[in-house]
Tab-separated table of C-alpha atoms and ligand atoms in Angstrom:
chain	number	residue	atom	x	y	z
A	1	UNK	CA	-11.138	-1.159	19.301
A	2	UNK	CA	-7.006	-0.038	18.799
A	3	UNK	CA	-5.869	2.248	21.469
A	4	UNK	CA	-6.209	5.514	19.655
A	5	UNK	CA	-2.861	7.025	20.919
A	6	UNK	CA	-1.263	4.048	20.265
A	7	UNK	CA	-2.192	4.388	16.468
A	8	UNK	CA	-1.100	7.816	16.403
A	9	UNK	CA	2.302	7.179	17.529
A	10	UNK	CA	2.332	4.344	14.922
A	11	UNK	CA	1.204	6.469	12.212
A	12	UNK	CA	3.955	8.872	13.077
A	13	UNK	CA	6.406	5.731	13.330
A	14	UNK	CA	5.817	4.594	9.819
A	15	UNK	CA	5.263	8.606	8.179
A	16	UNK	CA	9.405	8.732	9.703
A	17	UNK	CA	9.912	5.719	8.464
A	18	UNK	CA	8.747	5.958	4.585
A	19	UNK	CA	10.304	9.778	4.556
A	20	UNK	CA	13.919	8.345	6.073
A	21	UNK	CA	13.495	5.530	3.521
A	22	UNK	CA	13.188	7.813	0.582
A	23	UNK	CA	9.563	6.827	-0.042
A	24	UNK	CA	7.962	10.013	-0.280
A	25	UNK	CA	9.545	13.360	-1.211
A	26	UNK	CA	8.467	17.009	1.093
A	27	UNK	CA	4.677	16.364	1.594
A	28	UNK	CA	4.302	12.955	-0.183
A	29	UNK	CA	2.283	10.095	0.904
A	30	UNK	CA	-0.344	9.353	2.950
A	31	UNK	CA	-1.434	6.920	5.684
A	32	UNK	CA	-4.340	5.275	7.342
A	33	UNK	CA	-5.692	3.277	9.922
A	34	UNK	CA	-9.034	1.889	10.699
A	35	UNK	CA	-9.347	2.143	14.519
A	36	UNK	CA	-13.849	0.804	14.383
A	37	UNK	CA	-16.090	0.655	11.728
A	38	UNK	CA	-16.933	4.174	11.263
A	39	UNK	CA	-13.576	5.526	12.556
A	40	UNK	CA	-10.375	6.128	10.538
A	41	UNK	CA	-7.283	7.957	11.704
A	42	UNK	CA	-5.376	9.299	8.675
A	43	UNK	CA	-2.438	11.771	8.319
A	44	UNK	CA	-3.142	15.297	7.545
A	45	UNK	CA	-2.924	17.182	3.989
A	46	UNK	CA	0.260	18.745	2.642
A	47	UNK	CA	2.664	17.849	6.053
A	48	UNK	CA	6.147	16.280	5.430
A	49	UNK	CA	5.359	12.653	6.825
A	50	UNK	CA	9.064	12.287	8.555
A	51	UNK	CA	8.384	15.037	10.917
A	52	UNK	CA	4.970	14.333	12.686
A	53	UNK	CA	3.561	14.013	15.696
A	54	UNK	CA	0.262	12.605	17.484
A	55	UNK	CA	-1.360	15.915	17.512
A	56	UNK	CA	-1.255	16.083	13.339
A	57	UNK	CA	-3.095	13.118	13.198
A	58	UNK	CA	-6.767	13.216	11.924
A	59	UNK	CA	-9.847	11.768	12.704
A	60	UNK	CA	-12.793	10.751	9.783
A	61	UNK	CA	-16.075	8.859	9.246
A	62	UNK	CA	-16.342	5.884	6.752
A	63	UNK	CA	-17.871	9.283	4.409
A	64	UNK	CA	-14.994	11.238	4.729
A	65	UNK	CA	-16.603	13.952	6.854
A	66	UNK	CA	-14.249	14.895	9.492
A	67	UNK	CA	-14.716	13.817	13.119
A	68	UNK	CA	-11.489	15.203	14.902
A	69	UNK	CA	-8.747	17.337	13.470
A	70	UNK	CA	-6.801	19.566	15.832
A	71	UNK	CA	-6.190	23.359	14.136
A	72	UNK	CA	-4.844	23.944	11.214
A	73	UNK	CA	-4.766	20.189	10.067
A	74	UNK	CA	-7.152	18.418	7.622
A	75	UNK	CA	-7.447	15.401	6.420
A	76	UNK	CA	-5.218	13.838	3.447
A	77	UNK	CA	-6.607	15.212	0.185
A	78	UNK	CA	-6.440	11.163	-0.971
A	79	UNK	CA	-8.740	9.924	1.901
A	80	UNK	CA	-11.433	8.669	-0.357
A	81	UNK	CA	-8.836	6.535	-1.906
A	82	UNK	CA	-8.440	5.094	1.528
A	83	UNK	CA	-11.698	4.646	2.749
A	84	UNK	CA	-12.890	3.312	-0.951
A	85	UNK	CA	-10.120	0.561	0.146
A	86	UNK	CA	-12.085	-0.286	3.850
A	87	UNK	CA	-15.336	-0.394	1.883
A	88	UNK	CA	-14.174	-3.019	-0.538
A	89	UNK	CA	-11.765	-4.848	2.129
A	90	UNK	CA	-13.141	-5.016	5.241
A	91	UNK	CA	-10.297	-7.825	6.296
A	92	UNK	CA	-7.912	-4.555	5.781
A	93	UNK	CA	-7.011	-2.203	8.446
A	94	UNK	CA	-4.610	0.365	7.467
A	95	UNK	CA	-3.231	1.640	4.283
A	96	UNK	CA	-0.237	3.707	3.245
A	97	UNK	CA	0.489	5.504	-0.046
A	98	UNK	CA	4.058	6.258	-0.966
A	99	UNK	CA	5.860	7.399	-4.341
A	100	UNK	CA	9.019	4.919	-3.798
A	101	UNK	CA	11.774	5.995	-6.486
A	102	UNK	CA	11.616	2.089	-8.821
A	103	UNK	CA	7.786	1.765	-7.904
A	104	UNK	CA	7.114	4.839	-9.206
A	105	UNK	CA	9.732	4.533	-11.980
A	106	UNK	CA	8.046	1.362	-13.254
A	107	UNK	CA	4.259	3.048	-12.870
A	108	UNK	CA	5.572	6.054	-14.898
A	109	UNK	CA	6.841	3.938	-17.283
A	110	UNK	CA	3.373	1.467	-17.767
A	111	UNK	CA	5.009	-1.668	-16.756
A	112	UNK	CA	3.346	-3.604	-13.923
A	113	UNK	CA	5.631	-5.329	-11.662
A	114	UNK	CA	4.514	-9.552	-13.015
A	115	UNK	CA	7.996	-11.687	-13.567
A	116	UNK	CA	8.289	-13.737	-11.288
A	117	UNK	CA	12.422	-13.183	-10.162
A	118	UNK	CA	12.299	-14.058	-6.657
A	119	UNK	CA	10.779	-16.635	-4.202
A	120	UNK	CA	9.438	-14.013	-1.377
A	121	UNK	CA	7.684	-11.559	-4.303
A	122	UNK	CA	5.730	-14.444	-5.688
A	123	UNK	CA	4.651	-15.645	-2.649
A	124	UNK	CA	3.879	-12.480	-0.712
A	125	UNK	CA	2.757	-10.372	-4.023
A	126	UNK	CA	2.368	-12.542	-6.683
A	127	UNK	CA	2.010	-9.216	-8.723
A	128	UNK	CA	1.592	-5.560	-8.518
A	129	UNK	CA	-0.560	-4.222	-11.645
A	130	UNK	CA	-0.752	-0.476	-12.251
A	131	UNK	CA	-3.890	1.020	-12.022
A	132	UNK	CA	-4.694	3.258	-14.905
A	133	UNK	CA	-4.058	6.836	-13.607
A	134	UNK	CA	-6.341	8.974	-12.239
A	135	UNK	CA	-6.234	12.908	-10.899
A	136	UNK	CA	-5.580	12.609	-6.779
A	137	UNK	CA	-8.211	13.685	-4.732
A	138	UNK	CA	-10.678	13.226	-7.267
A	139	UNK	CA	-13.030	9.830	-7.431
A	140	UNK	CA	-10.876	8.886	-10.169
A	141	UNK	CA	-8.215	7.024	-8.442
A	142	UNK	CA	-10.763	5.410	-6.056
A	143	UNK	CA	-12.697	3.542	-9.307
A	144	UNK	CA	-9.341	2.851	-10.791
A	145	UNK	CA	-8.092	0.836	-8.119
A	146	UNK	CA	-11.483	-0.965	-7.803
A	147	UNK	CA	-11.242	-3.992	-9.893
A	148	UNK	CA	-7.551	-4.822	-8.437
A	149	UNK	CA	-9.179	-4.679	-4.903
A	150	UNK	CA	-9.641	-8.283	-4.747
A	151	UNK	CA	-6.527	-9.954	-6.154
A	152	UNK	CA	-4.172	-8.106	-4.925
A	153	UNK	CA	-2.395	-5.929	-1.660
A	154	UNK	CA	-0.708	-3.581	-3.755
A	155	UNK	CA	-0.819	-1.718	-6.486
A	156	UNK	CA	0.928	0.609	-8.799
A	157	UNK	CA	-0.897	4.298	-9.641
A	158	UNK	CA	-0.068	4.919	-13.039
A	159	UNK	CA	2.253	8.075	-13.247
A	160	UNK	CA	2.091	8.864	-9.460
A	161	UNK	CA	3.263	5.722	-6.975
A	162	UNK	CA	2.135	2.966	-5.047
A	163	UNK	CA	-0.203	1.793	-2.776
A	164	UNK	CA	-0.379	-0.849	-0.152
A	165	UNK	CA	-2.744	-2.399	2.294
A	166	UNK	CA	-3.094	-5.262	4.779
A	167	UNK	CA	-4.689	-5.695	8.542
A	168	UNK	CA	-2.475	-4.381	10.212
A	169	UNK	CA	-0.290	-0.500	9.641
A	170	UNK	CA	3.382	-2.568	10.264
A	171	UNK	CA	2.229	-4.981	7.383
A	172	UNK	CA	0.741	-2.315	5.254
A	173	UNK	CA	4.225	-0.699	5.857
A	174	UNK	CA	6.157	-3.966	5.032
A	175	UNK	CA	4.203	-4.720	1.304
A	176	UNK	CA	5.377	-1.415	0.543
A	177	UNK	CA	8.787	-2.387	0.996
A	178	UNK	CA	8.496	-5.338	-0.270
A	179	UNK	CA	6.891	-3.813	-3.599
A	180	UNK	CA	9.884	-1.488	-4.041
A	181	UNK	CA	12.715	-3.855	-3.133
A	182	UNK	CA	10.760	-6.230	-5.792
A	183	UNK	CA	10.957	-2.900	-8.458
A	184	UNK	CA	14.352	-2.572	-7.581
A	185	UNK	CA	15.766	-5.997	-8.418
A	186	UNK	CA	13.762	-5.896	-11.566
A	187	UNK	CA	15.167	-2.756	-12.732
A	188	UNK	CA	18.344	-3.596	-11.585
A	189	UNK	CA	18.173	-7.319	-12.961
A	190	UNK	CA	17.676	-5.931	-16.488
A	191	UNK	CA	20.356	-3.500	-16.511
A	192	UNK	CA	23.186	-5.992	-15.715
A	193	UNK	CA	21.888	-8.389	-18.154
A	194	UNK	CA	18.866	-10.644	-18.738
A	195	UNK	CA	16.364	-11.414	-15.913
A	196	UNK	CA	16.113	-15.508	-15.622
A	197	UNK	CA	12.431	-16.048	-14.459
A	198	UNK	CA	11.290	-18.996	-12.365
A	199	UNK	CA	9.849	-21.421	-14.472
A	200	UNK	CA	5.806	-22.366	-14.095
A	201	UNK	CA	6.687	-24.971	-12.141
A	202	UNK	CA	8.497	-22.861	-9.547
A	203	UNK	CA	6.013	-20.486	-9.511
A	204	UNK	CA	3.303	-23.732	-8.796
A	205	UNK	CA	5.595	-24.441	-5.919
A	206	UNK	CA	5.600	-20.602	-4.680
A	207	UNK	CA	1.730	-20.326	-4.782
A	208	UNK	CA	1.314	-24.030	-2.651
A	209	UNK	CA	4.052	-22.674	0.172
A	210	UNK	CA	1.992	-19.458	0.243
A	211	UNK	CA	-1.556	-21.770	0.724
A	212	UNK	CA	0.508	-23.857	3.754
A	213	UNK	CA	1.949	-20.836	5.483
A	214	UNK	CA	-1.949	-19.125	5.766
A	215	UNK	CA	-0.683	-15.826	4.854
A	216	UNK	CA	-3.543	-13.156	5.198
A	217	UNK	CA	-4.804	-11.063	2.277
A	218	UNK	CA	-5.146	-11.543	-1.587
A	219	UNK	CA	-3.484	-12.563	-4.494
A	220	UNK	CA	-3.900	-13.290	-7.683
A	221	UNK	CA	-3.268	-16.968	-7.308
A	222	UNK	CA	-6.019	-17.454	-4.933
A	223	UNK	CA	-8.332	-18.289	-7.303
A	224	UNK	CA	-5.896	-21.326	-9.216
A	225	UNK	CA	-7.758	-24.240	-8.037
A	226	UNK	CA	-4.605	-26.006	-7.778
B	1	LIG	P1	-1.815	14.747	1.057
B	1	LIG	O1	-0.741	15.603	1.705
B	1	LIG	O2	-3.084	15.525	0.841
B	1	LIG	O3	-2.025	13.482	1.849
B	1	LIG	O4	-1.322	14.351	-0.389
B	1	LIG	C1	-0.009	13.879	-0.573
B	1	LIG	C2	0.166	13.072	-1.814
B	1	LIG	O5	1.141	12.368	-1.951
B	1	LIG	C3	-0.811	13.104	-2.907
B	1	LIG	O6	-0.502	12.057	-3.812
């Protein structure tokens, strides 16, 4: 088990870190870790995530129901998002939420982040699709992002922002980054002219240096047989 502290301090790390970043706006954003397997530290509802400390943090069950929370803190409103994540994943161990300004541009818009324009977002994303949307805090989100839970480590919420996960908070924290730098140079790509794609072949080549270097989690070329 993670050294509970530890996490919290992390949590509060990474909440600075997306806020500094321009990732979330005021009370954006969420994050999670799972510290067992009925024990899930999570940030609290409605706080500004750049300004936290261990004492904010939150502790739940795998249902939800709350197991620590000092006063006047509860649990993100978008928790069952994050624990329908755990259920589905159990190689995943934390999860953030964001609303980074070209992520969220792109899931406003409907278009899911798939040409392939650079080496490192094929290989460490392959793709991020956009889940259709869904009212937060509901179950709606939750059984949107369902059937993308196996293909991929990030996704886009459709009119609301993006969502990353992996097994460990610092690589949750890095996909997210790497989904918005990715939304960034596609945006940007297309305003200064034409984006050139990689060719299949490339792409082949991409998915083959991902399979040597044993990265951890999904993607959607993990089930191409060659
Ligand atoms: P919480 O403050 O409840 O975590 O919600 C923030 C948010 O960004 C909802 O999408």
């Amino acid at each position: 088990m993670l050294n509970e502290n530890e996490v919290k301090k992390q949590i509060c790390d990474i909440g600075k870190r997306i806020y500094d970043k321009g990732m979330v706006a005021a009370n954006d954003g969420n994050i999670s870790v799972k510290i067992s397997d009925n024990e899930y530290l999570c940030t609290p509802t409605g706080v500004s995530k750049g300004f936290m400390t261990p004492e904010f943090i939150c502790k739940v069950d795998f249902n939800g129901t709350v197991i620590e929370a000092n006063n006047g803190y509860k649990p993100s409103s978008e928790i069952k998002m994050h624990l329908r994540i755990y259920k589905e994943r159990p190689d995943v161990n934390a999860v953030v939420h964001a609303h980074p300004l070209y992520a969220t541009g792109f899931a406003i818009a409907g278009i899911p982040l798939t040409a392939p324009i650079m080496p490192e977002a094929v290989i460490f994303l392959g793709a991020v699709p956009i889940a259709e949307y869904g009212t937060p805090s509901t179950d709606e989100i939750p059984d949107a992002i369902s059937k993308y839970l196996q293909s991929y480590d990030a996704v886009l919420l459709a009119n609301h922002g993006a969502l990353s996960f992996s097994d460990t908070l610092l690589n949750a924290y890095h996909k997210m980054e790497s989904v918005e730098f990715y939304a960034q140079l596609l945006y940007i790509s297309t305003q200064i002219g034409t984006p050139n794609v990689l060719s299949e072949e490339q792409v082949k080549r991409l998915y083959k240096l991902r399979k040597s270097f044993g990265i951890k989690g999904k993607h959607p070329a993990d089930k191409l047989t060659e």
